[in-house]
């Protein structure tokens, strides 16, 4: 027998961002509390995999469209605004502002009695990161709408699927050591996703005279460095060695996070930017207004619970495989390479050829690049594509490495510069294609492979020049 309370007349809730992480958790909580839920999304198909899909009314629309918002908010008693831009496009703040204004105006016009928004904890007297400043501005826009608004402000949200949690997880589990910004020692007050959702849902029933911000956080204040150590302890891992430096900017750090984790650099930038500030709860007034057990989930329990449902991460296994394959390629190629042979010394070489010492240095760096970035490509394919696509990508990696090793045998052992030049052209095409395939699933890793493709192209030009100068080999 279902324990879900029957919907109450006049208790229709609109949840924007219903296809997102927080929205996806909030909807069933509201349903269980007796709300009739209308889920707003740009595309109804984005909710097809939600277990609560058949229990809600789905409204398609764009929060930036005043017309769409007027339609979506008809008959709504309370609305949860859970959308904000998480990209690095220069107009994100203007887009967030326009969307909040359209939503606020439509809510006022439709007589909505309560707006609930999830923003970020922030210091009062510091210059905020652009994304955090935009979230603060959205909160102020909603508070000034004329509709009673509760702006809940949280720091890091702990839960499987939370971008903040994913960044913590992958930085901790994928790196034995890391160089990090000095603000890794800033104080943070994380909160479990279940606690955030409980407070968000309860905020829908706040008294009509409540129009303000509320800080929400868990039971512990710690630094990100301490969070990494505690995550390691909970999951039974050796904590990575963390060395902080003062010169790693949020932009550089976000690109670094984009390489190391499945989180794109565009998404990592607002996450990293929020860590520049100390984000600690300054008041807990909301607990006096919303029924709550008063006991928040501990950091350890939140991490443990999140990892129980988290998909396995095969990044380190994949790195071991690609690393071994690249080492084998380098060994096979080096076995054929004879730069001191009488035949090679007899060739007419172009005067613009780099000195001999350059080649092992460049190839060592490029081989490391290929090992790391193709491992990232395989891991991304495993997460986001089917088995067939992953197998195809692995085949492209294997083909490239075979072509890489084959050049040395054609040039040095077979002594056929012309054939080696043709083979090197094939290697260049394969390398460019590998960078393209990688970028489709992991943009940063694909970009990082372009020097490899460029060097192969240079090697093709050099091999061709050698073949033309020595037609008989």
Short mmCIF file of C-alpha atoms in Angstrom, two decimals:
data_model
loop_
_atom_site.label_atom_id
_atom_site.label_comp_id
_atom_site.label_asym_id
_atom_site.label_seq_id
_atom_site.Cartn_x
_atom_site.Cartn_y
_atom_site.Cartn_z
CA UNK A 1 0.00 0.00 0.00
CA UNK A 2 1.39 3.43 -0.97
CA UNK A 3 2.24 5.83 1.85
CA UNK A 4 2.25 8.83 -0.48
CA UNK A 5 -0.23 11.44 0.77
CA UNK A 6 -2.97 12.33 -1.72
CA UNK A 7 -2.45 15.61 -3.60
CA UNK A 8 -3.93 18.57 -1.78
CA UNK A 9 -6.13 21.08 -3.62
CA UNK A 10 -4.16 24.21 -4.43
CA UNK A 11 -0.77 22.61 -3.78
CA UNK A 12 0.65 22.53 -7.27
CA UNK A 13 4.40 22.86 -7.39
CA UNK A 14 6.49 23.86 -10.39
CA UNK A 15 10.04 22.52 -10.39
CA UNK A 16 12.41 24.06 -12.91
CA UNK A 17 15.60 22.17 -13.61
CA UNK A 18 13.73 18.93 -12.96
CA UNK A 19 16.11 16.99 -15.20
CA UNK A 20 19.10 18.15 -13.15
CA UNK A 21 20.68 16.60 -10.10
CA UNK A 22 18.95 18.58 -7.33
CA UNK A 23 15.67 18.82 -9.20
CA UNK A 24 15.65 15.09 -9.84
CA UNK A 25 15.91 14.46 -6.09
CA UNK A 26 13.44 17.17 -5.12
CA UNK A 27 10.53 16.03 -7.29
CA UNK A 28 9.88 12.68 -5.52
CA UNK A 29 10.27 14.41 -2.14
CA UNK A 30 7.54 16.90 -3.06
CA UNK A 31 5.34 14.11 -4.39
CA UNK A 32 5.71 12.21 -1.14
CA UNK A 33 4.78 15.38 0.76
CA UNK A 34 1.47 15.59 -1.11
CA UNK A 35 2.29 18.16 -3.76
CA UNK A 36 1.04 17.93 -7.31
CA UNK A 37 4.22 18.44 -9.29
CA UNK A 38 4.66 20.08 -12.67
CA UNK A 39 8.19 19.50 -13.97
CA UNK A 40 9.59 22.09 -16.34
CA UNK A 41 12.16 21.07 -18.93
CA UNK A 42 13.18 22.20 -22.38
CA UNK A 43 12.66 18.72 -23.77
CA UNK A 44 10.21 16.22 -22.27
CA UNK A 45 12.44 13.34 -23.37
CA UNK A 46 15.07 14.45 -20.81
CA UNK A 47 12.78 13.07 -18.08
CA UNK A 48 12.15 9.68 -19.67
CA UNK A 49 14.67 7.95 -17.41
CA UNK A 50 13.28 9.40 -14.19
CA UNK A 51 11.45 6.84 -12.02
CA UNK A 52 8.85 9.49 -11.11
CA UNK A 53 8.12 10.46 -14.73
CA UNK A 54 4.58 9.02 -14.74
CA UNK A 55 3.65 10.77 -11.48
CA UNK A 56 4.17 14.34 -12.70
CA UNK A 57 2.83 16.75 -15.28
CA UNK A 58 5.58 17.69 -17.73
CA UNK A 59 5.75 21.22 -19.09
CA UNK A 60 8.14 22.05 -21.92
CA UNK A 61 9.59 25.54 -21.94
CA UNK A 62 12.57 27.84 -21.56
CA UNK A 63 13.00 29.77 -18.31
CA UNK A 64 14.24 32.68 -20.38
CA UNK A 65 10.93 32.97 -22.22
CA UNK A 66 8.32 35.11 -20.45
CA UNK A 67 5.54 33.46 -22.46
CA UNK A 68 6.71 29.97 -21.54
CA UNK A 69 6.91 30.94 -17.87
CA UNK A 70 3.43 32.47 -17.83
CA UNK A 71 2.05 29.22 -19.18
CA UNK A 72 4.11 26.97 -16.89
CA UNK A 73 3.22 28.93 -13.73
CA UNK A 74 -0.56 28.94 -14.23
CA UNK A 75 -2.29 27.51 -11.15
CA UNK A 76 1.01 27.06 -9.29
CA UNK A 77 1.16 27.65 -5.55
CA UNK A 78 4.92 27.36 -5.11
CA UNK A 79 7.78 27.29 -7.60
CA UNK A 80 11.31 25.96 -7.18
CA UNK A 81 13.90 27.77 -9.30
CA UNK A 82 16.82 25.37 -9.73
CA UNK A 83 18.47 26.59 -12.93
CA UNK A 84 21.63 28.56 -13.53
CA UNK A 85 24.29 28.62 -16.21
CA UNK A 86 27.21 26.28 -15.62
CA UNK A 87 29.30 27.15 -18.65
CA UNK A 88 32.15 29.48 -19.55
CA UNK A 89 30.40 31.51 -22.24
CA UNK A 90 30.89 35.26 -21.74
CA UNK A 91 27.18 36.08 -21.58
CA UNK A 92 26.21 33.61 -18.85
CA UNK A 93 25.52 36.34 -16.26
CA UNK A 94 23.22 38.25 -18.64
CA UNK A 95 21.40 35.02 -19.51
CA UNK A 96 20.92 34.16 -15.84
CA UNK A 97 19.66 37.66 -15.08
CA UNK A 98 17.19 37.69 -17.98
CA UNK A 99 15.86 34.23 -17.09
CA UNK A 100 15.39 35.18 -13.42
CA UNK A 101 13.57 38.38 -14.39
CA UNK A 102 11.25 36.51 -16.79
CA UNK A 103 10.51 33.88 -14.16
CA UNK A 104 9.94 36.42 -11.39
CA UNK A 105 7.59 38.50 -13.54
CA UNK A 106 5.53 35.50 -14.58
CA UNK A 107 5.33 34.25 -10.99
CA UNK A 108 4.04 37.62 -9.82
CA UNK A 109 1.52 37.79 -12.65
CA UNK A 110 0.18 34.32 -11.88
CA UNK A 111 -0.20 34.92 -8.16
CA UNK A 112 2.40 32.34 -7.08
CA UNK A 113 2.63 32.40 -3.29
CA UNK A 114 6.19 31.14 -2.82
CA UNK A 115 9.48 30.93 -4.77
CA UNK A 116 12.32 28.73 -3.54
CA UNK A 117 15.81 29.10 -5.01
CA UNK A 118 19.06 27.27 -4.36
CA UNK A 119 22.07 29.57 -4.48
CA UNK A 120 25.57 29.47 -3.04
CA UNK A 121 27.02 30.49 0.31
CA UNK A 122 29.28 33.50 -0.14
CA UNK A 123 31.20 36.02 1.96
CA UNK A 124 29.61 39.44 2.32
CA UNK A 125 32.57 41.71 1.71
CA UNK A 126 34.68 40.06 -0.99
CA UNK A 127 34.79 40.29 -4.76
CA UNK A 128 33.03 37.09 -5.79
CA UNK A 129 33.90 34.79 -8.65
CA UNK A 130 31.76 35.59 -11.73
CA UNK A 131 29.56 32.50 -11.43
CA UNK A 132 29.01 32.88 -7.70
CA UNK A 133 28.25 36.58 -8.18
CA UNK A 134 25.69 35.67 -10.83
CA UNK A 135 23.97 33.23 -8.49
CA UNK A 136 23.80 35.93 -5.82
CA UNK A 137 22.30 38.33 -8.36
CA UNK A 138 19.64 35.78 -9.34
CA UNK A 139 18.70 35.38 -5.68
CA UNK A 140 18.33 39.13 -5.25
CA UNK A 141 16.21 39.35 -8.40
CA UNK A 142 13.81 36.74 -7.06
CA UNK A 143 13.71 38.35 -3.61
CA UNK A 144 12.71 41.64 -5.25
CA UNK A 145 9.98 40.01 -7.36
CA UNK A 146 7.10 40.80 -5.01
CA UNK A 147 6.58 37.06 -4.50
CA UNK A 148 7.69 35.73 -1.07
CA UNK A 149 11.02 34.05 -1.79
CA UNK A 150 13.35 31.77 0.16
CA UNK A 151 16.92 31.68 -1.14
CA UNK A 152 18.74 28.70 0.33
CA UNK A 153 22.52 29.05 0.06
CA UNK A 154 24.68 25.93 0.12
CA UNK A 155 28.36 25.13 -0.40
CA UNK A 156 29.53 21.71 -1.63
CA UNK A 157 26.65 19.25 -2.02
CA UNK A 158 27.61 15.64 -1.28
CA UNK A 159 25.85 13.01 -3.34
CA UNK A 160 26.40 10.67 -6.28
CA UNK A 161 25.86 12.77 -9.39
CA UNK A 162 26.56 16.14 -7.78
CA UNK A 163 29.22 17.95 -9.82
CA UNK A 164 30.87 19.16 -6.60
CA UNK A 165 31.00 15.63 -5.24
CA UNK A 166 32.26 14.21 -8.55
CA UNK A 167 35.13 16.70 -8.59
CA UNK A 168 36.11 15.72 -5.04
CA UNK A 169 35.81 12.03 -5.84
CA UNK A 170 37.88 11.98 -9.01
CA UNK A 171 40.59 14.30 -7.76
CA UNK A 172 40.99 12.06 -4.73
CA UNK A 173 40.89 8.68 -6.47
CA UNK A 174 42.72 9.38 -9.70
CA UNK A 175 45.83 11.18 -8.46
CA UNK A 176 48.54 9.89 -6.10
CA UNK A 177 49.73 13.51 -5.79
CA UNK A 178 48.50 16.89 -6.94
CA UNK A 179 49.59 20.49 -7.19
CA UNK A 180 46.70 22.66 -6.05
CA UNK A 181 45.90 26.34 -5.41
CA UNK A 182 46.59 27.81 -1.97
CA UNK A 183 42.88 28.34 -1.41
CA UNK A 184 42.54 24.57 -1.06
CA UNK A 185 42.93 25.43 2.62
CA UNK A 186 39.88 27.72 2.71
CA UNK A 187 37.07 26.60 5.01
CA UNK A 188 34.01 24.84 3.55
CA UNK A 189 30.82 23.54 5.14
CA UNK A 190 29.53 20.74 2.88
CA UNK A 191 26.03 19.32 3.11
CA UNK A 192 24.50 16.00 2.06
CA UNK A 193 22.05 16.08 -0.84
CA UNK A 194 19.27 14.52 1.24
CA UNK A 195 19.51 17.36 3.77
CA UNK A 196 19.45 20.02 1.04
CA UNK A 197 16.39 18.44 -0.55
CA UNK A 198 14.58 18.18 2.78
CA UNK A 199 15.10 21.89 3.42
CA UNK A 200 14.20 22.87 -0.14
CA UNK A 201 10.95 20.93 0.03
CA UNK A 202 10.08 22.33 3.45
CA UNK A 203 10.70 25.89 2.24
CA UNK A 204 7.60 25.62 0.07
CA UNK A 205 5.46 25.92 3.20
CA UNK A 206 7.24 28.87 4.84
CA UNK A 207 4.98 31.68 6.16
CA UNK A 208 4.06 34.33 3.62
CA UNK A 209 6.03 37.04 5.43
CA UNK A 210 9.34 35.20 4.97
CA UNK A 211 11.36 36.77 2.14
CA UNK A 212 15.06 36.26 2.76
CA UNK A 213 18.20 34.19 2.33
CA UNK A 214 19.10 31.18 4.49
CA UNK A 215 22.50 29.54 4.81
CA UNK A 216 22.40 25.74 4.88
CA UNK A 217 25.28 23.42 5.71
CA UNK A 218 26.15 20.15 7.33
CA UNK A 219 27.62 19.45 10.74
CA UNK A 220 31.30 19.95 9.96
CA UNK A 221 33.50 22.77 8.73
CA UNK A 222 36.67 21.62 6.98
CA UNK A 223 39.09 22.60 4.26
CA UNK A 224 39.09 20.99 0.83
CA UNK A 225 42.40 19.39 1.76
CA UNK A 226 40.70 17.82 4.78
CA UNK A 227 37.79 16.71 2.62
CA UNK A 228 40.22 14.89 0.32
CA UNK A 229 41.82 13.16 3.31
CA UNK A 230 38.48 12.18 4.85
CA UNK A 231 37.17 10.91 1.50
CA UNK A 232 40.25 8.70 1.26
CA UNK A 233 39.71 7.35 4.76
CA UNK A 234 36.02 6.57 4.15
CA UNK A 235 36.77 4.76 0.89
CA UNK A 236 39.82 2.93 2.22
CA UNK A 237 42.39 4.65 0.01
CA UNK A 238 45.76 6.22 0.58
CA UNK A 239 45.20 9.99 0.48
CA UNK A 240 47.02 11.80 -2.32
CA UNK A 241 49.90 14.11 -1.51
CA UNK A 242 48.70 17.70 -1.93
CA UNK A 243 51.13 20.55 -2.51
CA UNK A 244 49.67 24.05 -2.72
CA UNK A 245 51.13 26.87 -4.81
CA UNK A 246 50.03 30.52 -5.00
CA UNK A 247 50.05 30.93 -8.79
CA UNK A 248 47.36 28.49 -9.96
CA UNK A 249 44.45 30.69 -11.03
CA UNK A 250 40.83 29.45 -11.13
CA UNK A 251 40.97 29.37 -14.94
CA UNK A 252 44.14 27.27 -14.99
CA UNK A 253 42.83 25.07 -12.18
CA UNK A 254 39.56 24.45 -14.04
CA UNK A 255 41.44 23.29 -17.15
CA UNK A 256 43.53 21.01 -14.94
CA UNK A 257 40.36 19.59 -13.35
CA UNK A 258 38.94 19.11 -16.85
CA UNK A 259 41.92 16.94 -17.79
CA UNK A 260 42.00 14.86 -14.61
CA UNK A 261 38.26 14.31 -14.10
CA UNK A 262 35.20 13.68 -16.31
CA UNK A 263 34.05 17.23 -15.51
CA UNK A 264 34.47 19.63 -18.41
CA UNK A 265 36.61 22.73 -17.92
CA UNK A 266 33.51 24.88 -18.49
CA UNK A 267 31.68 23.18 -15.63
CA UNK A 268 34.79 23.01 -13.45
CA UNK A 269 35.33 26.77 -13.61
CA UNK A 270 32.28 27.73 -11.48
CA UNK A 271 33.01 24.86 -9.09
CA UNK A 272 36.63 25.91 -8.67
CA UNK A 273 35.65 29.58 -8.52
CA UNK A 274 33.45 29.00 -5.49
CA UNK A 275 36.39 27.48 -3.59
CA UNK A 276 38.30 30.76 -3.82
CA UNK A 277 36.09 31.96 -0.96
CA UNK A 278 35.49 30.54 2.49
CA UNK A 279 31.93 29.22 2.37
CA UNK A 280 30.71 28.63 5.90
CA UNK A 281 27.20 28.93 7.33
CA UNK A 282 26.71 32.23 9.16
CA UNK A 283 23.25 31.44 10.57
CA UNK A 284 20.92 28.43 10.81
CA UNK A 285 17.59 30.24 11.12
CA UNK A 286 15.90 27.93 8.65
CA UNK A 287 15.91 25.13 11.24
CA UNK A 288 13.52 27.21 13.35
CA UNK A 289 11.04 27.41 10.47
CA UNK A 290 11.17 24.02 8.77
CA UNK A 291 10.48 20.71 10.52
CA UNK A 292 13.75 18.80 10.63
CA UNK A 293 15.28 16.15 12.84
CA UNK A 294 18.01 18.64 13.68
CA UNK A 295 20.61 16.03 12.84
CA UNK A 296 22.30 16.42 9.49
CA UNK A 297 24.05 13.61 7.68
CA UNK A 298 27.73 13.46 8.61
CA UNK A 299 30.41 13.93 5.97
CA UNK A 300 31.54 10.32 6.32
CA UNK A 301 28.00 8.94 5.99
CA UNK A 302 27.27 11.19 3.00
CA UNK A 303 30.40 9.99 1.19
CA UNK A 304 29.75 6.37 2.08
CA UNK A 305 26.15 6.57 0.85
CA UNK A 306 27.12 8.31 -2.37
CA UNK A 307 29.78 5.75 -3.22
CA UNK A 308 27.34 2.87 -2.78
CA UNK A 309 25.48 3.98 -5.90
CA UNK A 310 28.40 5.51 -7.82
CA UNK A 311 29.43 3.80 -11.03
CA UNK A 312 32.88 2.16 -10.91
CA UNK A 313 35.68 4.35 -12.23
CA UNK A 314 38.10 2.50 -14.52
CA UNK A 315 40.36 5.48 -15.22
CA UNK A 316 43.44 4.07 -13.50
CA UNK A 317 42.94 0.65 -15.07
CA UNK A 318 42.66 2.27 -18.49
CA UNK A 319 45.76 4.34 -17.85
CA UNK A 320 47.68 1.19 -16.95
CA UNK A 321 46.54 -0.44 -20.21
CA UNK A 322 47.34 2.51 -22.47
CA UNK A 323 50.59 3.11 -20.61
CA UNK A 324 51.69 -0.49 -21.20
CA UNK A 325 50.65 -0.28 -24.87
CA UNK A 326 52.58 2.95 -25.40
CA UNK A 327 55.67 1.57 -23.67
CA UNK A 328 55.49 -1.51 -25.90
CA UNK A 329 55.21 0.75 -28.94
CA UNK A 330 58.25 2.74 -27.86
CA UNK A 331 60.29 -0.42 -27.21
CA UNK A 332 59.39 -1.99 -30.57
CA UNK A 333 60.25 1.22 -32.38
CA UNK A 334 63.54 1.70 -30.52
CA UNK A 335 64.65 -1.85 -31.36
CA UNK A 336 64.64 -0.91 -35.04
CA UNK A 337 66.15 2.56 -34.64
CA UNK A 338 69.85 2.76 -35.59
CA UNK A 339 70.93 6.43 -35.80
CA UNK A 340 74.62 5.44 -35.72
CA UNK A 341 74.36 2.98 -38.63
CA UNK A 342 76.59 3.43 -41.69
CA UNK A 343 73.48 3.54 -43.92
CA UNK A 344 71.88 6.42 -42.02
CA UNK A 345 75.13 8.39 -41.87
CA UNK A 346 75.38 8.05 -45.66
CA UNK A 347 72.00 9.74 -46.27
CA UNK A 348 71.65 13.29 -47.52
CA UNK A 349 69.65 14.93 -44.73
CA UNK A 350 68.01 18.39 -44.89
CA UNK A 351 69.83 21.06 -42.93
CA UNK A 352 66.62 22.02 -41.09
CA UNK A 353 66.32 18.60 -39.45
CA UNK A 354 66.34 18.96 -35.63
CA UNK A 355 69.43 17.71 -33.76
CA UNK A 356 69.43 14.03 -32.87
CA UNK A 357 69.00 14.75 -29.15
CA UNK A 358 65.62 16.40 -29.81
CA UNK A 359 63.89 13.25 -31.01
CA UNK A 360 64.03 11.14 -27.80
CA UNK A 361 63.04 14.15 -25.71
CA UNK A 362 60.06 15.01 -27.90
CA UNK A 363 58.90 11.43 -28.31
CA UNK A 364 59.10 10.72 -24.58
CA UNK A 365 56.78 13.67 -23.88
CA UNK A 366 54.44 12.73 -26.72
CA UNK A 367 54.26 9.08 -25.68
CA UNK A 368 53.28 10.17 -22.15
CA UNK A 369 50.69 12.48 -23.68
CA UNK A 370 49.22 9.68 -25.79
CA UNK A 371 49.06 7.27 -22.84
CA UNK A 372 47.26 9.71 -20.54
CA UNK A 373 44.88 11.25 -23.07
CA UNK A 374 43.79 8.03 -24.75
CA UNK A 375 43.14 6.57 -21.29
CA UNK A 376 40.90 9.58 -20.65
CA UNK A 377 39.24 8.99 -24.01
CA UNK A 378 38.53 5.34 -23.24
CA UNK A 379 37.14 6.21 -19.82
CA UNK A 380 34.86 8.88 -21.30
CA UNK A 381 33.61 6.47 -23.95
CA UNK A 382 32.85 3.89 -21.27
CA UNK A 383 30.82 6.49 -19.34
CA UNK A 384 28.94 8.09 -22.21
CA UNK A 385 28.73 5.69 -25.16
CA UNK A 386 27.83 2.07 -25.82
CA UNK A 387 30.18 -0.89 -25.91
CA UNK A 388 30.46 -0.81 -29.69
CA UNK A 389 31.60 2.83 -29.76
CA UNK A 390 34.11 2.14 -27.01
CA UNK A 391 35.51 -0.84 -28.92
CA UNK A 392 35.80 1.27 -32.07
CA UNK A 393 37.73 3.92 -30.17
CA UNK A 394 40.07 1.34 -28.67
CA UNK A 395 40.65 0.03 -32.20
CA UNK A 396 41.61 3.52 -33.34
CA UNK A 397 44.15 3.76 -30.51
CA UNK A 398 45.62 0.35 -31.33
CA UNK A 399 45.85 1.16 -35.05
CA UNK A 400 47.67 4.38 -34.31
CA UNK A 401 50.22 2.69 -32.08
CA UNK A 402 50.88 -0.03 -34.69
CA UNK A 403 51.46 2.64 -37.34
CA UNK A 404 53.73 4.48 -34.91
CA UNK A 405 55.98 1.46 -34.34
CA UNK A 406 55.92 0.39 -38.00
CA UNK A 407 57.60 3.58 -39.23
CA UNK A 408 60.87 2.73 -37.50
CA UNK A 409 61.00 -0.70 -39.11
CA UNK A 410 60.24 0.64 -42.58
CA UNK A 411 62.82 3.41 -42.32
CA UNK A 412 65.65 1.91 -40.29
CA UNK A 413 65.44 -1.84 -40.95
CA UNK A 414 63.90 -1.95 -44.45
CA UNK A 415 65.82 1.20 -45.45
CA UNK A 416 62.95 2.48 -47.55
CA UNK A 417 62.51 6.22 -46.90
CA UNK A 418 59.77 6.57 -49.53
CA UNK A 419 57.66 3.82 -48.01
CA UNK A 420 58.35 5.23 -44.55
CA UNK A 421 57.15 8.67 -45.70
CA UNK A 422 53.88 7.17 -46.97
CA UNK A 423 53.45 5.24 -43.74
CA UNK A 424 54.14 8.38 -41.71
CA UNK A 425 51.42 10.19 -43.67
CA UNK A 426 49.02 7.42 -42.65
CA UNK A 427 50.20 7.85 -39.04
CA UNK A 428 49.49 11.59 -39.26
CA UNK A 429 45.97 10.98 -40.54
CA UNK A 430 45.42 8.40 -37.81
CA UNK A 431 46.74 10.77 -35.11
CA UNK A 432 44.51 13.64 -36.25
CA UNK A 433 41.54 11.27 -36.32
CA UNK A 434 42.41 10.01 -32.85
CA UNK A 435 42.47 13.57 -31.51
CA UNK A 436 39.09 14.20 -33.14
CA UNK A 437 37.53 11.03 -31.74
CA UNK A 438 38.89 11.82 -28.28
CA UNK A 439 37.58 15.39 -28.34
CA UNK A 440 34.06 14.15 -29.11
CA UNK A 441 33.88 12.63 -25.63
CA UNK A 442 36.59 14.55 -23.75
CA UNK A 443 37.35 17.92 -25.30
CA UNK A 444 40.37 18.73 -23.15
CA UNK A 445 42.02 15.36 -23.85
CA UNK A 446 41.37 15.76 -27.58
CA UNK A 447 43.02 19.18 -27.58
CA UNK A 448 45.95 17.78 -25.63
CA UNK A 449 46.53 15.20 -28.39
CA UNK A 450 46.96 17.83 -31.11
CA UNK A 451 50.73 18.25 -30.48
CA UNK A 452 51.12 14.54 -31.20
CA UNK A 453 49.27 14.89 -34.50
CA UNK A 454 51.29 18.02 -35.33
CA UNK A 455 54.61 16.27 -34.66
CA UNK A 456 53.55 13.33 -36.81
CA UNK A 457 52.76 15.82 -39.60
CA UNK A 458 56.24 17.34 -39.19
CA UNK A 459 57.75 13.83 -39.25
CA UNK A 460 55.88 13.19 -42.52
CA UNK A 461 57.35 16.33 -44.09
CA UNK A 462 60.83 15.39 -42.86
CA UNK A 463 60.51 11.79 -44.06
CA UNK A 464 59.32 12.98 -47.46
CA UNK A 465 62.27 15.38 -47.75
CA UNK A 466 64.70 12.59 -46.88
CA UNK A 467 63.07 10.27 -49.43
CA UNK A 468 63.37 12.91 -52.18
CA UNK A 469 67.03 13.58 -51.38
CA UNK A 470 67.81 9.85 -51.35
CA UNK A 471 65.72 8.26 -54.14
CA UNK A 472 67.67 5.02 -53.96
CA UNK A 473 67.61 4.88 -50.17
#
